[in-house]
PDB file of C-alpha atoms and ligand atoms in Angstrom:
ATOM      1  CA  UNK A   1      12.989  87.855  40.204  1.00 58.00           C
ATOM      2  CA  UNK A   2      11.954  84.889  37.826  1.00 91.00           C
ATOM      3  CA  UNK A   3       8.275  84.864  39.145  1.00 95.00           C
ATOM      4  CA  UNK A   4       8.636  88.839  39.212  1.00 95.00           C
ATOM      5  CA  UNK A   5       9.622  88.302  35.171  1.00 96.00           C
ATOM      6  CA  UNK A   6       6.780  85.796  34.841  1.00 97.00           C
ATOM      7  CA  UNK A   7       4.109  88.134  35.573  1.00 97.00           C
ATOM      8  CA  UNK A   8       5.516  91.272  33.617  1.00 96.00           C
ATOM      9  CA  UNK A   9       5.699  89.168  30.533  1.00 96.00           C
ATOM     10  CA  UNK A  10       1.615  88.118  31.287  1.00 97.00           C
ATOM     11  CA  UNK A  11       0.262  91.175  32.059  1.00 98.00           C
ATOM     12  CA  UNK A  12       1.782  92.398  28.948  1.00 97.00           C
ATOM     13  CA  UNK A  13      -0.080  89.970  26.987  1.00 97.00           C
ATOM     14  CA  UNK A  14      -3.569  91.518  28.738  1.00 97.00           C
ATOM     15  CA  UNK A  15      -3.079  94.923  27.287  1.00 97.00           C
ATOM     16  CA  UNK A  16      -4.545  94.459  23.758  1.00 94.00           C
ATOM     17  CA  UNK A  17      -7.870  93.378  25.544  1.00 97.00           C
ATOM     18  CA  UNK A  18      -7.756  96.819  27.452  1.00 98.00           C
ATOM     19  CA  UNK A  19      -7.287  98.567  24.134  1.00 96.00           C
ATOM     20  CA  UNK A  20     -10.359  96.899  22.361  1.00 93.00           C
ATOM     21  CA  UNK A  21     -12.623  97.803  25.481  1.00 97.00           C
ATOM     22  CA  UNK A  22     -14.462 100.977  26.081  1.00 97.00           C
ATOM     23  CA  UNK A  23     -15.475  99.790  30.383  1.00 98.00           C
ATOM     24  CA  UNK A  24     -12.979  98.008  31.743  1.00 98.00           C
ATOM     25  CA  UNK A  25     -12.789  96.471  34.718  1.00 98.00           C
ATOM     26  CA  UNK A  26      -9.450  96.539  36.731  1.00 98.00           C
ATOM     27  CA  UNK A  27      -9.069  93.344  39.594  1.00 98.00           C
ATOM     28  CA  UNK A  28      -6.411  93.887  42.635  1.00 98.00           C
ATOM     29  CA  UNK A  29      -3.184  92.284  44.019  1.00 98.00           C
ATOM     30  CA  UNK A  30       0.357  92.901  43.115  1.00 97.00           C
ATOM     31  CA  UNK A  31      -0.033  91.263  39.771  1.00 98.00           C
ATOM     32  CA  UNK A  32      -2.706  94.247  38.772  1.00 98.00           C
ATOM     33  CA  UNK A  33      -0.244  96.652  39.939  1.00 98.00           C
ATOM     34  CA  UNK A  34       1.915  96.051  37.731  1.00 98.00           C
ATOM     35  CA  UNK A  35      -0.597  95.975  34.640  1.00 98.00           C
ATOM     36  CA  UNK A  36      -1.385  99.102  36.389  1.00 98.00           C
ATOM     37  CA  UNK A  37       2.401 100.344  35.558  1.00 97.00           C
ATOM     38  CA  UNK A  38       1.987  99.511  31.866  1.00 97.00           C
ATOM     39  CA  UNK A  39      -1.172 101.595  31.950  1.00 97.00           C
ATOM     40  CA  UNK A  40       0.724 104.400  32.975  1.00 95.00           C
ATOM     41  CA  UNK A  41       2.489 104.523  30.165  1.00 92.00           C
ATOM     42  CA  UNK A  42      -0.274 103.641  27.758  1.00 95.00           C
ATOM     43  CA  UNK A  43      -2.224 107.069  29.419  1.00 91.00           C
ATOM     44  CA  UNK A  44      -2.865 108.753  25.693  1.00 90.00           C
ATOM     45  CA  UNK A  45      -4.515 105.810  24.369  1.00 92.00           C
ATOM     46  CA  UNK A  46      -6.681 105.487  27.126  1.00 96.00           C
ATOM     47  CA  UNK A  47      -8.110 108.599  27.499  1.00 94.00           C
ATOM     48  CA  UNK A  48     -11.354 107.745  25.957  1.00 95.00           C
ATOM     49  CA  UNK A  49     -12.038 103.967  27.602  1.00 98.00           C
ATOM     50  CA  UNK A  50     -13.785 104.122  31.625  1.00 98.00           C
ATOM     51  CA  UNK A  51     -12.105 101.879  34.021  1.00 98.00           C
ATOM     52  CA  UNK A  52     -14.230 100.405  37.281  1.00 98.00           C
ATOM     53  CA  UNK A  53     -12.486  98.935  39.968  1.00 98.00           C
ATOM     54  CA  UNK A  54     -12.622  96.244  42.241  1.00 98.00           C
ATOM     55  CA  UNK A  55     -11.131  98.229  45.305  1.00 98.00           C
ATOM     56  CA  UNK A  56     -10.476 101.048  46.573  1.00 97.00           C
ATOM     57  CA  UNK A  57      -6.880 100.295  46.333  1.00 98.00           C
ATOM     58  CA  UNK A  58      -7.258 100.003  42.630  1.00 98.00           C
ATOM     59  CA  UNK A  59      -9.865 102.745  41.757  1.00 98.00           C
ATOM     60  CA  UNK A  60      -6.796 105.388  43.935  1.00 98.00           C
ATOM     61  CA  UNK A  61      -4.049 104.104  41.499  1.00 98.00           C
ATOM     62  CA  UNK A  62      -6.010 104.374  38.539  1.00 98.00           C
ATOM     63  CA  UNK A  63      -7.109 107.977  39.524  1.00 97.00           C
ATOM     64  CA  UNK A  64      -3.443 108.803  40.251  1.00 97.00           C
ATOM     65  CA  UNK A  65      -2.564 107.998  36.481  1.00 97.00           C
ATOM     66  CA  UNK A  66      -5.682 110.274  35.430  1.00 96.00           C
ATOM     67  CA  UNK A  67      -7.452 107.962  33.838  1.00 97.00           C
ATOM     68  CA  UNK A  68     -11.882 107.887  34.225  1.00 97.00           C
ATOM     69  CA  UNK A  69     -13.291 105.890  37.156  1.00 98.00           C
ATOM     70  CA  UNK A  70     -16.643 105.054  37.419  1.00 98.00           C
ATOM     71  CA  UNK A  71     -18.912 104.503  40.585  1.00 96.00           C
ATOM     72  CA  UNK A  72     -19.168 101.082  41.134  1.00 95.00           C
ATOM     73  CA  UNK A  73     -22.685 101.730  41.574  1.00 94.00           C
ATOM     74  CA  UNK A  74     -23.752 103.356  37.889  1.00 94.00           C
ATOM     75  CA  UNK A  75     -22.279 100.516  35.611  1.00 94.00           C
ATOM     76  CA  UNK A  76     -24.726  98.952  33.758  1.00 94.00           C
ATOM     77  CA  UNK A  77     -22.260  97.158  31.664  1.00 96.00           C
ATOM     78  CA  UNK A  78     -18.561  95.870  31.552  1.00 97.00           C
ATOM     79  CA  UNK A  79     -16.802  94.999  27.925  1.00 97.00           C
ATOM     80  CA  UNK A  80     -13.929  93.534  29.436  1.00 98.00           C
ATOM     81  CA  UNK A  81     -12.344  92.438  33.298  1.00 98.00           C
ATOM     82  CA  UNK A  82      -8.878  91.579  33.940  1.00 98.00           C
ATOM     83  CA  UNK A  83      -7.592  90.026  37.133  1.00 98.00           C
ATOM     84  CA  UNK A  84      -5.644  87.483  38.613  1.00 98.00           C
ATOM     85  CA  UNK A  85      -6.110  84.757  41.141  1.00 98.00           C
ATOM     86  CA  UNK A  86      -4.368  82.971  43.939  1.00 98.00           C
ATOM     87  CA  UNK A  87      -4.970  79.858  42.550  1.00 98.00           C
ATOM     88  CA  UNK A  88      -5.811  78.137  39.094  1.00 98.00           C
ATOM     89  CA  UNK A  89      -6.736  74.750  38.715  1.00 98.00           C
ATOM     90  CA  UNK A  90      -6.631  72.341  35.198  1.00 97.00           C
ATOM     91  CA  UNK A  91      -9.910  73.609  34.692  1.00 97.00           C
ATOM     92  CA  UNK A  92      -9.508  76.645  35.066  1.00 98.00           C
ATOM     93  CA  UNK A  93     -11.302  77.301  38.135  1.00 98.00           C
ATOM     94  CA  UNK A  94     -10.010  80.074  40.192  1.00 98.00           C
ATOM     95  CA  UNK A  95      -9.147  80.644  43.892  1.00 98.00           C
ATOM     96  CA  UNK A  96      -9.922  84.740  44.524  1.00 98.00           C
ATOM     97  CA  UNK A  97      -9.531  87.088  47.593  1.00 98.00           C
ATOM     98  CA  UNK A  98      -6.226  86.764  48.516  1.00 97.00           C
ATOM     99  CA  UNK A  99      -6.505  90.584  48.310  1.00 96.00           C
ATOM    100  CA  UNK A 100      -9.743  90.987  50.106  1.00 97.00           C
ATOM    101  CA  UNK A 101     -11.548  91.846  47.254  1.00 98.00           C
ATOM    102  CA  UNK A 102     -13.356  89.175  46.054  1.00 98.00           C
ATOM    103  CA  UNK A 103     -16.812  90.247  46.559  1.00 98.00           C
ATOM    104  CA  UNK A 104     -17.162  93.392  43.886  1.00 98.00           C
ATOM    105  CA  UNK A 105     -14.214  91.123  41.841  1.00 98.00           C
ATOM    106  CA  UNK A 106     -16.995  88.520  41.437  1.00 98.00           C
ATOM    107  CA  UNK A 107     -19.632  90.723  40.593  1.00 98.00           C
ATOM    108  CA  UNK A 108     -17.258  92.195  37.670  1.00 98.00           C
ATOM    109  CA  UNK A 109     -16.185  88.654  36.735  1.00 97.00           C
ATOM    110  CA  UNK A 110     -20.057  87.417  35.940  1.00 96.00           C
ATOM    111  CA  UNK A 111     -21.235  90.391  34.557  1.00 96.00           C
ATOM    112  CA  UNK A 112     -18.298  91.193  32.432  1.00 97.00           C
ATOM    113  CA  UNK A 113     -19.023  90.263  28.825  1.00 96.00           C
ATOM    114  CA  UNK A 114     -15.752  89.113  28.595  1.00 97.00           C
ATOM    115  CA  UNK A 115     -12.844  88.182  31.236  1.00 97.00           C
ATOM    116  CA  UNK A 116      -9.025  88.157  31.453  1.00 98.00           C
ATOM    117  CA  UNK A 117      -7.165  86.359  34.220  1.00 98.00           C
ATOM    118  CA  UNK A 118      -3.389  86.627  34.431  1.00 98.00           C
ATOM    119  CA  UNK A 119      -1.164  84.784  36.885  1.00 98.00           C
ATOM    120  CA  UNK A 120       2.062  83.669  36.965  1.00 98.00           C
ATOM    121  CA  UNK A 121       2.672  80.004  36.934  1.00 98.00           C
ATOM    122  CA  UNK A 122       3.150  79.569  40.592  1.00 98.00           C
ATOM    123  CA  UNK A 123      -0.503  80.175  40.591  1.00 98.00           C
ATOM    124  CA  UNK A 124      -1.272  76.371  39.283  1.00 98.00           C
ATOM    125  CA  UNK A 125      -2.275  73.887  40.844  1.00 98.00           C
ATOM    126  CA  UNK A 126      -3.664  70.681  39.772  1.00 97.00           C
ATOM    127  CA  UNK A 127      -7.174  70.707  41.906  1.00 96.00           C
ATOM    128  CA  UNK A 128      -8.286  73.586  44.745  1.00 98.00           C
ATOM    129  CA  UNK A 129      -8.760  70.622  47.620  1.00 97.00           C
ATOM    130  CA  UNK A 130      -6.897  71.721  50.712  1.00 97.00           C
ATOM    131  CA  UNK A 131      -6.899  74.949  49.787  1.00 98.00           C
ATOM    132  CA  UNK A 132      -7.917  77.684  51.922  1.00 98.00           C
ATOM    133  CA  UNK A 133     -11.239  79.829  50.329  1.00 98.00           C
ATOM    134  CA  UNK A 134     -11.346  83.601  50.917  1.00 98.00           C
ATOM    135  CA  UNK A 135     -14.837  83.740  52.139  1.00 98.00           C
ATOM    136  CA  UNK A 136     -16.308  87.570  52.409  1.00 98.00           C
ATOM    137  CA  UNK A 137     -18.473  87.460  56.128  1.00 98.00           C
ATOM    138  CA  UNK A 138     -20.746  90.024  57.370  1.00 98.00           C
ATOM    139  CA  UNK A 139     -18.924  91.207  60.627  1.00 98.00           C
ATOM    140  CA  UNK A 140     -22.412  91.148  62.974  1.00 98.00           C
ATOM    141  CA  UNK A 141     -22.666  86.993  61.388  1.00 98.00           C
ATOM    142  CA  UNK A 142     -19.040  86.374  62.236  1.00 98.00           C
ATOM    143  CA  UNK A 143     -19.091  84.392  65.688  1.00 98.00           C
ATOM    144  CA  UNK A 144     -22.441  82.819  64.925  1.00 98.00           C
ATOM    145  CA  UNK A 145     -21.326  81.849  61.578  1.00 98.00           C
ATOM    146  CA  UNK A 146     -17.609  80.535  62.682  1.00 98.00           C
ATOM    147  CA  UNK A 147     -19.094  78.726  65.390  1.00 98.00           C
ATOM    148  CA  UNK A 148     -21.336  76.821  63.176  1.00 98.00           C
ATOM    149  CA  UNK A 149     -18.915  76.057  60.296  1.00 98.00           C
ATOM    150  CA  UNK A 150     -16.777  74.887  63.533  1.00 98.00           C
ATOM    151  CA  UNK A 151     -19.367  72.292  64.283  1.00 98.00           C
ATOM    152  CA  UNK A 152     -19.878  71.144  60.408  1.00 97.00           C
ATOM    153  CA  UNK A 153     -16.353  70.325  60.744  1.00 97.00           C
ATOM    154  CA  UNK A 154     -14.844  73.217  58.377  1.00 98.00           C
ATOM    155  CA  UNK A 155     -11.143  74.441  59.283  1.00 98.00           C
ATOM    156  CA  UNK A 156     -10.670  77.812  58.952  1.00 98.00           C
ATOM    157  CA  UNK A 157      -8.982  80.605  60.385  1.00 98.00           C
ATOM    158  CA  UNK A 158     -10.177  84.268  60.268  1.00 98.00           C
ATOM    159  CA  UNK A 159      -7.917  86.483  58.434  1.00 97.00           C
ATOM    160  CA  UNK A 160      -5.574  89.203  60.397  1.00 96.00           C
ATOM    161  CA  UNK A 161      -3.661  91.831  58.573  1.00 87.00           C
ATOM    162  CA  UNK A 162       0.171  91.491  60.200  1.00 81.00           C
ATOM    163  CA  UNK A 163       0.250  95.644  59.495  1.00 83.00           C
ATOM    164  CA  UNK A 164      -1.830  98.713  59.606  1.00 82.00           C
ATOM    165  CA  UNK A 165      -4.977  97.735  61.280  1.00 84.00           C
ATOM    166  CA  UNK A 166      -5.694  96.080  64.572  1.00 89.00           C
ATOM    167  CA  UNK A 167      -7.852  93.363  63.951  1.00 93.00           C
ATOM    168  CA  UNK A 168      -9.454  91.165  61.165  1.00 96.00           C
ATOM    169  CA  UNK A 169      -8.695  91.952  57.599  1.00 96.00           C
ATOM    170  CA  UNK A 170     -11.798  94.300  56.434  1.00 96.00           C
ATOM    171  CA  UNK A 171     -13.432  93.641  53.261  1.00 97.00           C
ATOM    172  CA  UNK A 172     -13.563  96.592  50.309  1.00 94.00           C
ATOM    173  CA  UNK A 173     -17.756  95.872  51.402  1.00 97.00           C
ATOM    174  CA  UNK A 174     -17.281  96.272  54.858  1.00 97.00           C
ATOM    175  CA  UNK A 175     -16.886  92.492  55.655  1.00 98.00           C
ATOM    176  CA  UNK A 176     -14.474  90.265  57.557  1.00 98.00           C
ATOM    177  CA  UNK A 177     -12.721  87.546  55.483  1.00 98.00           C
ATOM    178  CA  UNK A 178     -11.792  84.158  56.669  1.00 98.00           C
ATOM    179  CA  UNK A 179     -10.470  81.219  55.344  1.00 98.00           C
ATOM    180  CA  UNK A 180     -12.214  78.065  55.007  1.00 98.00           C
ATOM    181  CA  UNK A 181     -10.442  75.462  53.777  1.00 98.00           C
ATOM    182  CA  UNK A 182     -11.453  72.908  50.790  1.00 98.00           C
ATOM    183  CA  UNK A 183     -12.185  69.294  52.331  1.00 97.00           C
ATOM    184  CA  UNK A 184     -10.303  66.981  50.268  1.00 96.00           C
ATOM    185  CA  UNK A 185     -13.832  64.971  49.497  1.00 93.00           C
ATOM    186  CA  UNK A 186     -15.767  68.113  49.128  1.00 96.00           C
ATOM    187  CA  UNK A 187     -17.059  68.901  45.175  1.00 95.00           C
ATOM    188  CA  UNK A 188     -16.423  71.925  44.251  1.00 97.00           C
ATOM    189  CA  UNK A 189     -19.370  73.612  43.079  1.00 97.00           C
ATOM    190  CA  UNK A 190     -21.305  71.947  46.268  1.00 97.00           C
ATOM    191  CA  UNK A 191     -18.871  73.279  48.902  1.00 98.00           C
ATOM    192  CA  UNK A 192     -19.536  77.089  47.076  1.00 98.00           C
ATOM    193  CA  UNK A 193     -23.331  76.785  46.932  1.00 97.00           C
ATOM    194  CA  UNK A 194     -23.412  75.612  50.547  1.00 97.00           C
ATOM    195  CA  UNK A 195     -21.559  77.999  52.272  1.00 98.00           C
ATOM    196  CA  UNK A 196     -22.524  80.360  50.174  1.00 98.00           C
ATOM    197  CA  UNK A 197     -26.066  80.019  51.343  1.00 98.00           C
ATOM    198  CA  UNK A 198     -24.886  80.237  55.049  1.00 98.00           C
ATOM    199  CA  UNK A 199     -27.236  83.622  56.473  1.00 98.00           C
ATOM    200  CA  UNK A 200     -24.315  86.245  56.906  1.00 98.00           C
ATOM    201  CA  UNK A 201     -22.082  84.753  53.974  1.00 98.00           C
ATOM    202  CA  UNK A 202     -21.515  87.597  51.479  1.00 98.00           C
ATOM    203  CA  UNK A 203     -19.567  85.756  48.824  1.00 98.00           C
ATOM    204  CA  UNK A 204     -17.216  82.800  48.085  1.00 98.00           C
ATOM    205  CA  UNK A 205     -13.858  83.109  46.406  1.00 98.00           C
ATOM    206  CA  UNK A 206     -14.053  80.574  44.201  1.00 98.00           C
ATOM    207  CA  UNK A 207     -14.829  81.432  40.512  1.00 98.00           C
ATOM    208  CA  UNK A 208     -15.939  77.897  39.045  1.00 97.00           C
ATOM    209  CA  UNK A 209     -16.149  78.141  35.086  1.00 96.00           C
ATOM    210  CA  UNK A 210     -16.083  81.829  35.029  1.00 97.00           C
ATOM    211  CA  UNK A 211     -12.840  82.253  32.824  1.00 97.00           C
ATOM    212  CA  UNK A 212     -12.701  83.391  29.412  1.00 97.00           C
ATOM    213  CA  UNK A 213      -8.669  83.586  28.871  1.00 98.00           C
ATOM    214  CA  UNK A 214      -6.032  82.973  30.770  1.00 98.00           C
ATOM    215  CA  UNK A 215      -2.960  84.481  30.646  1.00 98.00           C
ATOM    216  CA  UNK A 216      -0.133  82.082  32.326  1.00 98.00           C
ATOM    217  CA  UNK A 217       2.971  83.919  32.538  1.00 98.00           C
ATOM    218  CA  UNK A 218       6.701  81.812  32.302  1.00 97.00           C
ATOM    219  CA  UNK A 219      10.115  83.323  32.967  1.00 95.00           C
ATOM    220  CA  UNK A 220      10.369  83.155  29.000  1.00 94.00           C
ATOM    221  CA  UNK A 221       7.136  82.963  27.823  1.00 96.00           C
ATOM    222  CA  UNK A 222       3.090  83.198  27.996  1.00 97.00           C
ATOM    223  CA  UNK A 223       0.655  80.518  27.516  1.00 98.00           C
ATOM    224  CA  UNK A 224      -3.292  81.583  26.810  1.00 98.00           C
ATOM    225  CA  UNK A 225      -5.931  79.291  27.278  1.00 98.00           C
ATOM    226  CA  UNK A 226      -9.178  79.490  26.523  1.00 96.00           C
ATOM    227  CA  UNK A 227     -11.517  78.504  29.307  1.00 94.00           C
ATOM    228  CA  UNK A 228     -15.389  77.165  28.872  1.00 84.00           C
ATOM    229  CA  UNK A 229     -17.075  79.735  30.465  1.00 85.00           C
ATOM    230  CA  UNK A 230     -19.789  78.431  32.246  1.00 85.00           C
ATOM    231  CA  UNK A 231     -21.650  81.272  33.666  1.00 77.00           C
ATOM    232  CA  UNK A 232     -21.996  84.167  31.126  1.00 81.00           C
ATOM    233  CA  UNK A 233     -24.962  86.779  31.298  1.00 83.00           C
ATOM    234  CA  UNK A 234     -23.908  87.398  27.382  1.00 81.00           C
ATOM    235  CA  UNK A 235     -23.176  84.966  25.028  1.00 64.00           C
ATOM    236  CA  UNK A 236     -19.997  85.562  24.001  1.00 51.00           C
ATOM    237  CA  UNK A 237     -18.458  84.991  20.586  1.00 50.00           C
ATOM    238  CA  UNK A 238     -15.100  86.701  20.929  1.00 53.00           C
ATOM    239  CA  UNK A 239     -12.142  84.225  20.566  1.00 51.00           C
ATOM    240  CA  UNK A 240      -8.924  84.543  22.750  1.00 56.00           C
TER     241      UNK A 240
HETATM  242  C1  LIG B   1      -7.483  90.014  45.347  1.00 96.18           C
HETATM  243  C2  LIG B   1      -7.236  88.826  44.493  1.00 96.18           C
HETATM  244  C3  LIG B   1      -5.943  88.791  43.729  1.00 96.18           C
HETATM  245  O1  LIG B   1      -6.221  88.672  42.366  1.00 96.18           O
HETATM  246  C4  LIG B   1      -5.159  87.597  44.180  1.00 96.18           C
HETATM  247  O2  LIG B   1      -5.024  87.653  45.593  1.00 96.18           O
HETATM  248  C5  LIG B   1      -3.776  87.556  43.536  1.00 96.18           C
HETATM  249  O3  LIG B   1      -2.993  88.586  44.037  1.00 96.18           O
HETATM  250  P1  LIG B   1      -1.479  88.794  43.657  1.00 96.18           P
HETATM  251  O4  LIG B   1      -1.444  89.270  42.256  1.00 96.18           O
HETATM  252  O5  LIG B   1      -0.983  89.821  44.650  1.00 96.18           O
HETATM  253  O6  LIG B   1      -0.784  87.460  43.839  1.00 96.18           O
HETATM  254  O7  LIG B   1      -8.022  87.933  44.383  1.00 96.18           O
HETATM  255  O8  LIG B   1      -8.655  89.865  46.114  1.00 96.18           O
END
């Protein structure tokens, strides 16, 4: 219930940001579901805004509540993203995908003009080492690819769902995801770029100094912090 409480109270605080946007992107999880809830009730004002999705999970709910959803394929520009993460670390960094939808959520992350994470504050941790990485695999790469993180020393485990599909845990692109986890002496951004540039590796979820805000959500209050975004196609000059 507290944790429940925690994230109601932060994805309040992401609504305004909605509001100011005309194309907004919408992340996944069950911390977007419930934004998704205040939406609901917010229909009227958000009649004339277009929402893009990072799954199909999310672009179904939105369309349920009647509100515009683009093809992820004819955007050309995003005013705002909200999401939230599995992970947050003091600098902000993120750990993404516990969903499976990390992929198009990364693409709407950089290219947004502006971005909105909201977790609860279970979410933070003080570095992402040991953690396990949502990586986003091309299925025909997947025993080629496992094999040779395998022999590079990488654990990881590929991901299973526990209901509704036999198998690995399918991508909203069509890939498999596994889990690689973080080597305690591994830096951060090195450990992205190089198994990012494994052949058959479709993306990485970690989102290194791609906040903008973050919403961190108590059982009796919100913290926002602003993060140092990186990585911005715009340069952005709106303040949280
Ligand atoms: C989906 C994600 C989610 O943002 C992340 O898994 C957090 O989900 P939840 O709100 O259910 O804890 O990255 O791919």
């Amino acid at each position: 219930m507290s944790i429940e409480q925690a994230r109601s109270l932060a994805v309040r605080e992401a609504i305004n940001y909605i509001l100011d946007a005309e194309v907004v992107g919408i992340g996944t999880g069950s911390t977007i579901d419930k934004l998704i809830k205040l939406l609901s009730d917010l229909r009227g004002s958000l009649s004339s805004k277009y929402f893009i999705a990072s799954s199909l999970d999310t672009s179904l709910k939105l369309r349920e509540l009647g509100l515009k959803v683009l093809d992820f394929r004819s955007i050309d520009s995003v005013d705002v993203y909200v999401d939230s993460a599995d992970k947050v670390d003091t600098n902000l960094n993120l750990v993404k995908g516990g969903g499976a939808a990390l992929t198009l959520e990364k693409i709407l992350t950089y290219y947004s003009k502006f971005n909105v994470f909201v977790v609860d504050y279970s979410k933070l941790v003080n570095d992402l080492h040991n953690e396990f990485i949502p990586v986003d695999v091309l299925p025909q790469a997947l025993t080629l690819l496992t094999r040779y993180l395998g022999r590079l020393g990488y654990e990881f485990s590929i991901r299973y769902s526990s209901k509704g599909r036999y198998g690995p845990v399918l991508s909203d692109v069509g890939g498999v995801i596994i889990d690689v986890k973080l080597p305690p002496n591994e830096d951060l951004v090195g450990f992205e770029k190089s198994i990012k540039s494994l052949p058959g590796v479709i993306e990485v979820g970690l989102f290194i100094g791609l906040t903008d805000v973050l919403i961190i959500g108590y059982e009796d209050r919100v913290e926002r912090l602003r993060g140092r975004r990186l990585y911005s196609v715009y340069s952005s000059s709106r303040t949280a």
